[in-house]
Coordinates of C-alpha atoms in Angstrom, one line a residue:
S89 CA 1.4 -22.1 65.2
S90 CA 0.8 -19.5 67.9
G91 CA -1.5 -21.9 69.7
I92 CA 1.1 -24.5 70.2
N93 CA 2.1 -25.0 73.9
A94 CA 5.7 -24.7 74.8
E95 CA 5.4 -27.8 76.9
W96 CA 4.8 -30.0 73.9
P97 CA 7.7 -32.2 73.1
L98 CA 9.6 -31.7 69.9
R99 CA 8.9 -34.2 67.1
P100 CA 11.7 -36.6 66.2
G101 CA 13.9 -35.1 63.6
G102 CA 12.8 -31.5 64.3
R103 CA 14.9 -28.6 63.2
A104 CA 15.5 -27.1 66.7
K105 CA 17.9 -29.4 68.6
D106 CA 18.8 -26.9 71.3
R107 CA 15.7 -26.2 73.5
S108 CA 17.4 -23.1 74.8
L109 CA 16.7 -21.4 71.5
I110 CA 13.0 -21.9 71.8
G111 CA 11.0 -19.1 73.4
K112 CA 9.4 -19.8 76.7
D113 CA 5.9 -18.7 75.7
K114 CA 6.0 -20.0 72.1
G115 CA 6.2 -23.4 70.6
P116 CA 8.8 -24.7 68.2
G117 CA 7.0 -23.4 65.1
R118 CA 7.8 -20.6 62.7
K119 CA 7.8 -17.9 65.4
S120 CA 10.7 -19.3 67.3
K121 CA 13.5 -16.9 68.4
K122 CA 15.7 -15.6 65.6
Q123 CA 19.0 -17.3 65.5
A124 CA 22.3 -15.4 65.6
D125 CA 24.2 -14.7 62.4
P126 CA 26.6 -17.4 61.2
I127 CA 30.2 -17.0 62.3
H128 CA 31.5 -16.3 58.7
L129 CA 29.1 -13.4 58.3
V130 CA 30.2 -11.8 61.5
E131 CA 33.8 -12.1 60.5
E132 CA 33.0 -10.4 57.1
K133 CA 31.2 -7.5 58.8
E134 CA 34.2 -6.9 61.2
A135 CA 36.7 -7.1 58.3
K136 CA 34.8 -4.7 56.1
P137 CA 36.3 -1.2 56.4
K138 CA 34.2 1.7 57.4
K139 CA 33.5 4.4 54.9
R140 CA 35.6 7.4 55.3
R141 CA 33.7 10.5 56.2
K142 CA 34.2 13.2 53.7
S143 CA 35.8 16.4 54.8
K144 CA 34.2 19.8 54.7
V145 CA 36.3 20.8 51.8
E146 CA 35.1 17.8 49.7
D147 CA 31.5 18.3 50.7
G148 CA 31.8 22.0 49.9
A149 CA 33.3 21.3 46.4
K150 CA 30.4 19.0 45.6
E151 CA 27.8 21.5 46.6
L152 CA 29.6 24.2 44.7
K153 CA 29.6 22.0 41.6
K154 CA 25.8 21.6 41.9
K155 CA 25.3 25.3 42.3
K156 CA 27.4 26.2 39.3
R157 CA 25.5 23.7 37.1
K158 CA 22.2 25.3 38.2
E159 CA 23.4 28.8 37.4
I160 CA 24.6 27.7 33.9
K161 CA 21.2 26.1 33.3
L162 CA 19.5 29.5 34.0
S163 CA 21.9 31.5 31.9
D164 CA 21.6 32.1 28.1
E165 CA 24.8 30.2 27.3
T166 CA 23.7 26.8 28.6
P167 CA 25.4 24.1 26.5
E168 CA 23.0 22.2 24.2
E169 CA 24.3 18.7 25.0
V170 CA 23.8 17.8 28.6
S171 CA 24.7 14.4 29.9
V172 CA 22.4 12.1 31.8
E173 CA 24.6 12.3 34.9
V174 CA 24.3 16.1 35.0
Q175 CA 20.6 16.1 34.6
L176 CA 20.1 13.7 37.4
E177 CA 22.3 15.8 39.7
E178 CA 20.3 18.9 38.7
E179 CA 17.1 17.2 39.8
E180 CA 18.6 16.3 43.1
D181 CA 19.8 19.8 43.6
K182 CA 16.3 21.3 43.4
E183 CA 15.6 20.1 46.9
S184 CA 18.6 21.8 48.5
K185 CA 18.3 25.2 50.2
L186 CA 20.0 28.4 49.0
E187 CA 21.0 29.4 52.5
D188 CA 23.1 26.3 53.1
L189 CA 24.9 26.9 49.8
N190 CA 25.8 30.4 50.8
K191 CA 27.2 29.2 54.1
L192 CA 29.3 26.6 52.4
Q193 CA 30.6 29.1 49.9
E194 CA 31.8 31.5 52.6
T195 CA 33.5 28.6 54.3
L196 CA 35.2 27.3 51.2
L197 CA 36.5 30.7 50.1
K198 CA 38.7 30.7 53.3
E199 CA 40.3 27.4 52.3
T200 CA 43.5 27.4 50.4
V201 CA 43.2 24.0 49.0
L202 CA 40.2 24.8 46.8
E203 CA 42.0 24.0 43.5
K204 CA 42.9 20.6 44.7
A205 CA 39.3 19.7 45.5
T206 CA 37.8 16.7 43.7
G207 CA 35.7 17.5 40.8
F208 CA 36.7 21.2 40.4
E209 CA 38.9 20.7 37.3
D210 CA 36.0 18.9 35.5
N211 CA 33.9 22.0 35.8
K212 CA 36.3 24.4 34.0
N213 CA 34.2 24.3 30.8
W214 CA 31.2 25.7 32.7
L215 CA 33.1 29.0 33.2
T216 CA 32.4 31.3 30.3
A217 CA 35.2 33.5 28.9
T218 CA 34.9 37.1 30.0
N219 CA 36.5 38.6 26.9
G220 CA 33.5 37.9 24.7
E221 CA 34.9 34.7 23.0
E222 CA 32.2 32.2 22.0
D223 CA 32.1 28.7 23.4
D224 CA 32.4 25.6 21.2
D225 CA 28.9 24.1 20.9
D226 CA 30.3 20.7 19.9
M227 CA 32.2 20.3 23.2
G228 CA 30.7 18.1 25.8
I229 CA 29.9 19.4 29.3
M230 CA 31.9 16.7 31.1
G231 CA 35.1 17.2 28.9
D232 CA 38.4 17.3 30.8
D233 CA 40.1 19.7 28.4
F234 CA 38.7 23.1 27.9
E235 CA 40.3 25.3 25.3
G236 CA 37.7 28.1 25.3
A237 CA 38.5 29.3 28.8
D238 CA 40.5 32.5 29.1
D239 CA 43.7 32.6 31.2
K240 CA 42.1 35.5 33.1
V241 CA 39.6 33.1 34.4
K242 CA 42.2 30.7 35.6
E243 CA 44.4 33.4 37.2
G244 CA 41.6 35.7 38.3
S245 CA 40.3 36.1 41.8
E246 CA 37.9 33.7 43.4
D247 CA 35.2 36.4 43.5
E248 CA 35.1 36.6 39.7
M249 CA 34.9 32.8 39.4
M250 CA 32.1 32.6 41.9
G251 CA 30.1 35.4 40.4
D252 CA 26.3 34.8 39.8
E253 CA 26.1 36.7 36.5
F254 CA 27.4 35.4 33.2
P255 CA 27.9 37.5 30.0
H256 CA 25.0 37.3 27.5
D257 CA 25.2 37.6 23.7
S258 CA 25.1 41.1 22.3
D259 CA 22.5 42.3 19.8
E260 CA 25.0 42.1 17.0
E261 CA 25.6 38.4 17.7
V262 CA 21.9 37.7 17.7
V263 CA 21.5 39.4 14.3
D264 CA 24.5 37.4 12.9
E265 CA 22.9 34.2 14.1
T266 CA 19.6 35.1 12.4
K267 CA 21.3 35.8 9.1
E268 CA 23.3 32.5 9.3
A269 CA 20.1 30.6 10.0
A270 CA 18.3 32.2 7.0
A271 CA 21.3 31.4 4.8
D272 CA 21.3 27.8 6.0
E273 CA 17.6 27.4 5.3
A274 CA 17.9 28.8 1.8
E275 CA 20.8 26.5 1.0
R276 CA 18.8 23.5 2.3
Q277 CA 15.8 24.4 0.2
E278 CA 18.0 24.7 -2.9
A279 CA 19.6 21.4 -2.2
A280 CA 16.1 19.8 -1.8
K281 CA 15.1 21.3 -5.2
R282 CA 18.2 19.9 -6.8
I283 CA 17.3 16.5 -5.4
Q284 CA 13.7 16.7 -6.7
T285 CA 14.7 17.7 -10.2
F286 CA 15.4 14.5 -12.1
I287 CA 18.1 14.7 -14.7
L288 CA 17.0 12.8 -17.8
P289 CA 19.8 10.7 -19.2
T290 CA 20.7 11.2 -22.9
P291 CA 20.3 8.3 -25.4
E292 CA 24.1 7.9 -25.4
E293 CA 24.1 7.6 -21.6
L294 CA 21.3 5.0 -21.7
E295 CA 23.3 2.9 -24.2
E296 CA 26.4 3.1 -22.1
E297 CA 24.8 2.5 -18.7
G298 CA 24.5 -1.3 -19.2
I299 CA 22.8 -3.3 -16.5
I300 CA 21.7 -1.4 -13.5
S301 CA 20.4 -2.8 -10.2
R302 CA 16.7 -3.2 -9.6
E303 CA 16.7 -0.7 -6.8
D304 CA 18.3 2.0 -9.0
R305 CA 15.8 1.4 -11.7
N306 CA 12.9 1.5 -9.3
E307 CA 14.3 4.8 -8.0
R308 CA 14.5 6.2 -11.5
I309 CA 10.9 5.2 -12.2
R310 CA 9.8 7.1 -9.1
S311 CA 11.7 10.2 -10.2
V312 CA 10.2 10.1 -13.7
L313 CA 6.7 9.7 -12.2
A314 CA 7.3 12.7 -9.9
T315 CA 8.5 14.8 -12.8
L316 CA 5.5 13.9 -14.9
A317 CA 3.1 14.8 -12.0
D318 CA 4.5 18.3 -11.9
F319 CA 6.0 18.7 -15.4
K320 CA 6.1 22.5 -15.6
T321 CA 8.1 22.8 -12.4
L322 CA 10.4 19.8 -12.5
R323 CA 11.0 19.3 -16.2
Q324 CA 14.3 20.0 -17.9
E325 CA 14.1 22.9 -20.2
D326 CA 15.6 21.1 -23.2
R327 CA 13.5 17.9 -22.8
N328 CA 9.9 17.2 -23.8
R329 CA 7.2 15.0 -22.3
R330 CA 7.6 12.3 -24.9
E331 CA 11.2 11.6 -23.8
Y332 CA 10.1 11.1 -20.2
R333 CA 7.4 8.7 -21.2
S334 CA 9.7 6.7 -23.4
L335 CA 12.2 6.3 -20.6
L336 CA 9.3 5.4 -18.2
M337 CA 8.0 2.7 -20.5
S338 CA 11.5 1.2 -21.0
D339 CA 12.1 1.0 -17.3
L340 CA 8.7 -0.4 -16.5
C341 CA 9.1 -3.1 -19.2
K342 CA 12.5 -4.1 -17.7
H343 CA 11.4 -3.8 -14.1
Y344 CA 8.2 -5.8 -14.4
E345 CA 9.2 -7.9 -17.4
Y346 CA 6.4 -6.9 -19.8
N347 CA 6.6 -6.5 -23.5
E348 CA 6.3 -3.0 -24.9
F349 CA 2.9 -3.5 -26.5
L350 CA 1.2 -4.7 -23.3
M351 CA 2.9 -2.0 -21.2
G352 CA 1.9 0.7 -23.7
Q353 CA -1.7 -0.4 -23.5
L354 CA -1.7 -0.3 -19.7
M355 CA -0.1 3.1 -19.7
E356 CA -2.9 4.4 -21.9
I357 CA -5.8 3.3 -19.8
M358 CA -4.3 3.9 -16.3
P359 CA -3.0 7.0 -14.6
Y360 CA 0.7 6.7 -14.0
G361 CA 0.5 6.6 -10.3
E362 CA -2.3 4.0 -10.3
L363 CA -0.4 2.0 -12.9
I364 CA 2.4 1.3 -10.5
D365 CA -0.1 0.0 -8.0
L366 CA -1.7 -2.2 -10.6
L367 CA 1.7 -3.7 -11.7
D368 CA 2.7 -4.3 -8.1
A369 CA -0.7 -6.0 -7.4
Q370 CA -0.2 -8.3 -10.4
E371 CA 3.0 -9.6 -8.9
T372 CA 1.2 -11.2 -6.0
R373 CA -1.6 -13.8 -5.9
R374 CA -5.1 -12.8 -5.0
P375 CA -6.7 -14.2 -1.7
V376 CA -8.3 -17.6 -1.9
T377 CA -12.1 -17.3 -2.1
I378 CA -14.8 -20.0 -1.9
R379 CA -18.5 -19.9 -2.6
A380 CA -20.9 -21.6 -0.3
N381 CA -23.3 -23.8 -2.2
S382 CA -26.8 -22.7 -1.2
L383 CA -28.3 -25.9 -2.6
K384 CA -26.7 -27.9 0.2
T385 CA -25.7 -25.6 3.1
R386 CA -25.7 -22.1 4.4
R387 CA -22.7 -19.8 4.5
R388 CA -22.8 -19.4 8.3
D389 CA -22.9 -23.2 8.9
L390 CA -20.1 -23.8 6.4
A391 CA -17.9 -21.1 8.0
Q392 CA -18.3 -22.6 11.4
T393 CA -17.5 -26.0 10.2
L394 CA -14.3 -24.9 8.4
I395 CA -13.2 -22.8 11.4
N396 CA -13.4 -25.9 13.5
R397 CA -11.1 -27.6 11.0
G398 CA -8.5 -24.9 11.3
V399 CA -9.4 -22.5 8.5
N400 CA -9.1 -18.8 9.1
L401 CA -11.8 -17.0 7.0
D402 CA -14.1 -14.1 6.8
P403 CA -17.1 -13.0 4.7
I404 CA -15.9 -11.7 1.3
G405 CA -17.9 -8.5 1.6
K406 CA -21.3 -7.0 1.9
W407 CA -21.9 -7.3 -1.8
S408 CA -22.0 -11.1 -1.7
K409 CA -24.0 -13.4 0.6
V410 CA -22.3 -16.6 -0.3
G411 CA -18.6 -15.7 -0.6
L412 CA -15.9 -16.4 1.9
V413 CA -12.2 -15.2 1.8
V414 CA -9.6 -17.6 3.3
Y415 CA -6.5 -16.1 4.9
N416 CA -4.8 -19.3 5.9
T417 CA -5.7 -22.9 6.5
S418 CA -4.2 -26.0 8.2
V419 CA -6.0 -28.4 5.9
P420 CA -6.2 -28.6 2.0
L421 CA -9.4 -26.9 0.9
G422 CA -9.8 -29.2 -2.0
A423 CA -9.8 -32.3 0.1
T424 CA -12.1 -31.6 3.0
P425 CA -15.2 -33.6 3.6
E426 CA -17.3 -30.5 3.0
Y427 CA -15.6 -29.9 -0.4
L428 CA -16.2 -33.5 -1.5
A429 CA -19.8 -33.3 -0.4
G430 CA -20.3 -30.2 -2.5
H431 CA -20.8 -27.7 0.2
Y432 CA -18.5 -25.2 -1.4
M433 CA -16.7 -24.4 -4.6
L434 CA -13.2 -22.9 -5.0
Q435 CA -14.0 -19.8 -7.1
G436 CA -12.5 -16.4 -7.7
A437 CA -14.3 -13.4 -6.3
S438 CA -14.5 -11.7 -9.7
S439 CA -16.4 -14.7 -11.2
F440 CA -19.3 -14.1 -8.8
I441 CA -20.1 -10.8 -10.5
P442 CA -21.3 -11.9 -13.9
V443 CA -23.7 -14.4 -12.4
M444 CA -25.0 -11.8 -9.9
A445 CA -25.4 -9.3 -12.8
L446 CA -27.4 -11.8 -14.9
H447 CA -29.6 -12.7 -11.9
P448 CA -31.6 -15.6 -13.3
K449 CA -35.0 -16.4 -11.9
P450 CA -36.4 -19.8 -11.0
G451 CA -38.1 -21.5 -14.0
E452 CA -36.2 -19.6 -16.7
R453 CA -34.2 -21.0 -19.7
V454 CA -30.6 -19.9 -19.2
L455 CA -27.6 -20.5 -21.5
D456 CA -24.0 -20.5 -20.3
M457 CA -22.0 -20.4 -23.5
C458 CA -18.5 -21.0 -22.0
A459 CA -19.3 -22.9 -18.8
A460 CA -16.2 -24.9 -18.0
P461 CA -15.0 -25.7 -15.3
G462 CA -18.6 -25.2 -13.8
G463 CA -18.3 -22.6 -11.1
K464 CA -20.6 -20.0 -12.8
S465 CA -23.0 -22.7 -14.0
A466 CA -23.4 -24.1 -10.5
Y467 CA -24.0 -20.6 -9.1
L468 CA -26.7 -20.0 -11.8
A469 CA -28.4 -23.3 -10.8
A470 CA -28.3 -22.2 -7.1
L471 CA -30.0 -18.9 -8.0
M472 CA -32.6 -20.8 -10.1
K473 CA -33.1 -23.2 -7.1
N474 CA -32.6 -26.2 -9.4
T475 CA -35.6 -25.3 -11.5
G476 CA -36.1 -24.4 -15.1
M477 CA -33.4 -25.4 -17.6
L478 CA -29.7 -24.5 -17.6
L479 CA -27.7 -25.3 -20.7
S480 CA -24.0 -25.5 -19.9
N481 CA -21.9 -25.5 -23.0
D482 CA -18.2 -25.5 -23.7
A483 CA -16.3 -25.8 -27.0
S484 CA -13.6 -28.0 -25.5
K485 CA -14.6 -31.6 -25.0
D486 CA -11.9 -32.2 -22.4
R487 CA -13.1 -29.4 -20.3
T488 CA -16.6 -30.7 -20.2
K489 CA -15.4 -33.6 -18.1
A490 CA -14.5 -31.3 -15.2
L491 CA -17.7 -29.4 -15.8
T492 CA -19.8 -32.5 -15.5
A493 CA -17.9 -33.6 -12.3
N494 CA -18.4 -30.3 -10.6
L495 CA -22.1 -30.1 -11.4
H496 CA -22.6 -33.6 -10.0
R497 CA -20.6 -32.8 -6.8
L498 CA -22.5 -29.6 -6.2
G499 CA -25.9 -31.2 -6.6
V500 CA -27.1 -29.5 -9.7
N501 CA -30.1 -31.3 -11.3
N502 CA -31.4 -28.8 -13.8
A503 CA -28.3 -28.5 -16.1
I504 CA -27.6 -30.0 -19.5
V505 CA -23.9 -30.3 -20.5
C506 CA -23.2 -30.0 -24.2
N507 CA -20.2 -29.5 -26.5
Y508 CA -20.9 -27.0 -29.2
D509 CA -19.1 -24.1 -30.8
G510 CA -20.7 -21.0 -29.4
L511 CA -21.2 -19.5 -32.9
A512 CA -23.6 -22.4 -33.8
F513 CA -26.0 -21.8 -30.9
P514 CA -28.6 -19.6 -32.5
K515 CA -29.1 -22.5 -35.0
V516 CA -28.9 -25.4 -32.6
M517 CA -31.1 -23.8 -29.9
G518 CA -32.3 -20.3 -29.1
N519 CA -35.0 -18.2 -27.4
F520 CA -33.2 -18.2 -24.0
D521 CA -34.5 -15.9 -21.3
R522 CA -30.9 -15.1 -20.2
V523 CA -27.5 -15.7 -21.7
L524 CA -24.1 -15.6 -20.0
L525 CA -20.9 -15.2 -22.1
D526 CA -17.7 -15.4 -20.1
A527 CA -15.6 -15.0 -23.3
P528 CA -12.1 -16.3 -23.8
C529 CA -9.6 -13.4 -23.5
S530 CA -6.0 -12.5 -23.3
G531 CA -5.9 -12.9 -19.5
S532 CA -4.3 -9.5 -18.9
G533 CA -6.3 -9.2 -15.6
V534 CA -5.0 -12.5 -14.2
V535 CA -1.2 -12.0 -14.7
S536 CA -0.7 -13.2 -11.1
K537 CA -2.0 -16.6 -12.1
D538 CA -0.2 -16.8 -15.5
P539 CA 2.9 -14.6 -15.7
S540 CA 3.5 -15.7 -19.2
V541 CA 0.9 -13.2 -20.4
K542 CA 3.5 -10.5 -19.9
Q543 CA 5.5 -11.6 -22.9
S544 CA 3.2 -13.8 -24.9
K545 CA 0.5 -11.3 -25.9
D546 CA 1.1 -8.9 -28.8
E547 CA -0.9 -6.7 -31.0
Q548 CA -1.9 -9.3 -33.6
E549 CA -3.0 -11.8 -31.0
I550 CA -5.1 -9.3 -29.2
L551 CA -6.8 -8.5 -32.6
K552 CA -7.6 -12.1 -33.2
I553 CA -9.0 -12.6 -29.7
A554 CA -11.1 -9.4 -30.1
E555 CA -12.6 -10.7 -33.4
V556 CA -13.6 -14.0 -31.7
Q557 CA -15.2 -12.1 -28.8
K558 CA -17.3 -9.9 -31.1
K559 CA -18.6 -13.0 -33.0
L560 CA -19.4 -14.8 -29.8
L561 CA -21.2 -11.8 -28.3
L562 CA -23.3 -11.4 -31.5
A563 CA -24.2 -15.1 -31.3
A564 CA -25.2 -14.7 -27.6
I565 CA -27.4 -11.8 -28.4
D566 CA -29.1 -13.7 -31.2
S567 CA -29.7 -16.6 -28.8
A568 CA -31.7 -14.5 -26.4
D569 CA -35.4 -13.9 -26.7
H570 CA -36.3 -10.3 -26.6
S571 CA -40.0 -11.0 -26.0
S572 CA -39.3 -12.9 -22.7
K573 CA -41.5 -11.6 -20.0
T574 CA -38.8 -12.0 -17.3
G575 CA -35.6 -12.0 -19.3
G576 CA -34.1 -10.9 -22.5
Y577 CA -30.8 -10.1 -20.8
I578 CA -27.2 -10.9 -21.9
V579 CA -24.1 -10.5 -19.7
Y580 CA -20.7 -10.3 -21.3
S581 CA -17.5 -10.6 -19.2
T582 CA -13.8 -11.0 -19.7
C583 CA -10.8 -11.4 -17.3
S584 CA -8.9 -8.7 -19.2
V585 CA -8.4 -5.0 -18.6
L586 CA -7.6 -4.0 -22.2
V587 CA -10.0 -1.7 -24.0
Q588 CA -9.7 -3.7 -27.2
E589 CA -11.4 -6.7 -25.5
N590 CA -14.0 -4.8 -23.5
E591 CA -15.3 -1.3 -24.5
W592 CA -14.5 -1.7 -28.2
V593 CA -16.3 -5.1 -28.4
V594 CA -19.4 -3.7 -26.6
D595 CA -19.4 -0.6 -28.8
Y596 CA -19.2 -2.9 -31.9
V597 CA -22.3 -4.9 -31.0
L598 CA -24.3 -1.8 -29.9
K599 CA -24.0 -0.6 -33.5
R600 CA -25.0 -4.0 -35.0
R601 CA -27.9 -5.2 -32.8
H602 CA -30.9 -3.7 -31.1
V603 CA -29.6 -3.9 -27.6
K604 CA -29.0 -1.4 -24.9
L605 CA -26.7 -1.4 -21.8
V606 CA -28.4 -1.6 -18.4
P607 CA -27.0 -1.3 -14.9
L608 CA -25.5 -4.4 -13.3
G609 CA -27.3 -3.8 -10.0
L610 CA -24.0 -3.9 -8.0
D611 CA -22.3 -1.0 -6.2
I612 CA -18.9 -2.5 -6.4
G613 CA -16.7 -1.7 -9.4
K614 CA -15.5 1.2 -11.5
A615 CA -17.4 2.6 -14.5
G616 CA -16.2 1.7 -18.0
F617 CA -14.6 4.2 -20.3
T618 CA -16.8 6.4 -22.4
R619 CA -13.7 7.8 -24.0
I620 CA -10.1 6.8 -24.1
N621 CA -7.6 9.2 -25.5
K622 CA -9.4 10.6 -28.6
Y623 CA -11.8 7.7 -29.1
R624 CA -15.4 8.2 -28.0
F625 CA -17.8 5.4 -27.1
D626 CA -21.5 5.3 -26.4
K627 CA -22.4 7.4 -23.4
S628 CA -24.1 4.4 -21.8
M629 CA -20.7 2.7 -21.6
S630 CA -20.5 4.1 -18.1
L631 CA -23.0 1.4 -17.0
T632 CA -20.4 -1.3 -17.6
K633 CA -18.0 -2.1 -14.7
R634 CA -14.3 -2.7 -14.4
Y635 CA -12.5 -4.5 -11.6
Y636 CA -8.8 -4.2 -10.7
P637 CA -6.5 -6.2 -8.4
H638 CA -5.1 -3.1 -6.7
T639 CA -8.6 -1.5 -6.1
H640 CA -10.9 -4.4 -5.3
N641 CA -8.3 -7.1 -4.4
M642 CA -9.7 -9.5 -7.0
D643 CA -8.6 -10.5 -10.5
G644 CA -9.0 -7.9 -13.3
F645 CA -12.4 -8.2 -14.8
F646 CA -14.9 -6.5 -17.1
V647 CA -18.7 -7.0 -17.0
A648 CA -21.4 -5.5 -19.3
K649 CA -25.2 -6.3 -19.2
F650 CA -27.4 -5.9 -22.2
K651 CA -31.2 -5.8 -22.7
K652 CA -32.4 -7.0 -26.0
T653 CA -35.2 -5.0 -27.6
S654 CA -35.6 -6.5 -31.0
N655 CA -34.5 -9.4 -33.2
A656 CA -33.7 -7.2 -36.1
I657 CA -30.2 -6.6 -37.3
K658 CA -28.9 -3.1 -37.8
T659 CA -27.0 -2.1 -40.9
V660 CA -23.9 -0.2 -40.1
K661 CA -21.6 1.6 -42.5
D662 CA -18.8 2.4 -40.0
D663 CA -18.4 0.4 -36.9
S664 CA -15.3 2.2 -35.6
P665 CA -15.4 4.2 -32.4
E666 CA -16.4 7.8 -32.9
V667 CA -13.4 10.1 -33.1
K668 CA -13.5 13.7 -32.0
L669 CA -10.4 15.7 -32.9
S670 CA -9.5 19.1 -31.4
D671 CA -8.7 22.1 -33.6
D672 CA -5.0 21.7 -32.8
E673 CA -4.2 18.1 -33.8
D674 CA -0.5 18.2 -33.1
E675 CA -0.1 19.3 -29.5
E676 CA 3.2 20.4 -28.3
D677 CA 4.9 17.9 -26.0
D678 CA 5.7 20.6 -23.4
E679 CA 2.1 21.6 -23.0
D680 CA 0.7 21.2 -19.5
M681 CA -1.5 18.1 -19.8
N682 CA -3.0 16.0 -17.1
D683 CA -1.4 12.6 -17.5
D684 CA -3.5 11.2 -14.7
V685 CA -6.7 11.5 -16.8
V686 CA -6.7 8.3 -18.9
D687 CA -9.6 9.5 -21.1
G688 CA -8.1 12.8 -22.0
D689 CA -7.4 14.3 -25.5
E690 CA -4.0 12.8 -25.9
E691 CA -3.2 11.1 -29.1
M692 CA -2.8 7.4 -28.8
E693 CA 0.5 6.1 -30.2
G694 CA 0.8 2.8 -32.0
G695 CA -2.9 2.4 -32.9
L696 CA -4.1 -1.0 -34.1
T697 CA -4.8 -1.8 -37.8
D698 CA -7.5 -3.8 -39.5
T699 CA -6.8 -7.5 -40.3
D700 CA -10.3 -8.3 -41.5
E701 CA -13.4 -6.4 -42.7
E702 CA -15.3 -7.8 -39.7
V703 CA -12.8 -6.2 -37.3
S704 CA -13.7 -2.6 -36.4
S705 CA -11.3 0.0 -37.6
V706 CA -9.2 1.5 -34.8
Q707 CA -7.3 4.2 -36.8
P708 CA -9.0 7.6 -36.4
K709 CA -10.8 9.2 -39.3
K710 CA -10.2 12.9 -39.5
L711 CA -13.2 15.1 -39.7
K712 CA -13.4 17.2 -42.9
R713 CA -13.7 20.6 -41.4
K714 CA -13.4 22.4 -44.7
K715 CA -16.5 20.6 -46.2
K716 CA -18.4 21.5 -43.0
K717 CA -17.5 25.1 -43.4
T718 CA -18.5 25.2 -47.0
K719 CA -21.9 23.6 -46.2
N720 CA -22.5 26.1 -43.5
A721 CA -21.6 28.9 -45.8
T722 CA -24.0 27.7 -48.5

């Protein structure tokens, strides 16, 4: 625009109509001469009153106010509560000079209207009483009424009010403050101790309390757990440990809606602090997991395809090369083209582990005794690379339909689907290299999927299920070929966390068949129990693995792997778990015991009883110490 010549004519409709407003050396562009202010703005400026210049007295009072605030800040009696306004003024006052303040003070002292100056009355509370009276710490600095000021300060000379020194606390006052602080601290600690000590309600109070809120019950559960964690310190002198446990079980049953039998079993196998985590984890569903079918695709390709369809997923972990965990999805996973084409299977993470533990080789003969709905069988076929022979059996004919459909969809070609009772398999067909038994169980590890387990499972039903599991496991062992060059392995798994369905079943078959426990070959999982309360199992039971929802974020599971060494059958007189009793059988309730050790020497209450000769006895058999002593003496 600067290059435009002033002689150029204005365009029609241009903004500048008066050519006198255009500069001589510039064109009509943006750099034309600035126009004058509109008339209404000029009138407003003329009508606006000018600010009145403050007098010396007002300016001096303001400076005095700033100085006194600075002096109070440096003194020992600075008020604890300082307003934001005062702090800002103190920061501005740092830049002022002391010489100017002194001059203003000398000028202001000669004025007789000092008391009428603006802001002076607001600063009365800054003046400390000279007779040793203490100021009220709760009073704000900017308060208009000041009751702590002495009359001598109001009526005193101006020299006293303008003094630079303020009285400090004496040594006696400091000592008194120290004693008060110590007393307050002791009182606070005692109050905290009273809060920590839980008062156990009496049976009469429990009967009369009626219905309490969920929050109050949860708070009482936490208090009882804290007391049991430090029982010697926090217990009531007239109450024993059994009463605390009874109240804890009652509250847990009502809070999480379990029956007393199932809750009692969980309390025996889990530390109390970890038990709460397990119960909370059972209230929420586990993440959705899928298994990439290696017969048709690779996990990386499948993941990229599903991500493009709006599925948010990640690898399930380092322990699996085919698992994917799905966080959220915008499409139904059971209706995608990839699912229908058999590229993946919706399968729980815990069901990967039995197949990985069995680890079948290509060309082997493998038996899946309880195969429906087909997730494990398809995984076995993938590891076998569709070679050898896979016999997928299920006792329910209706479930074999879903089994057959899934095997077809996933592209399994080496499987035979059959409908037999598992107990008949050694007679129908045997000599398998590897056998997988995912036995039917109570489902105590998958409560999040089936909440009815909380109330439906009782002691008698668990006994019946355990009896079936023992028979099936014996049949699975008999179906395996101990002379197989590559195999001779049996894997037993359940979706339960109860000892009756896991360690007791394994201990039962170890005493009746020539098998031994071997490692699973997986790092994930917790070791099985070698002892629980006073019951002792085989030392090799630590090679089994347990999986919990709150620890591994998968359904509760138990997995054991056997190696068959002979087809012979052992003769066992007593198939009950070994019991080792301490010298003092009846321990006092108030003895300091570690409740967090689930396999301690605590006596198990409410033990199970026999219903059949085939069922292992659970009741402990006392050792006859007297006979041992007489034998040793002879």
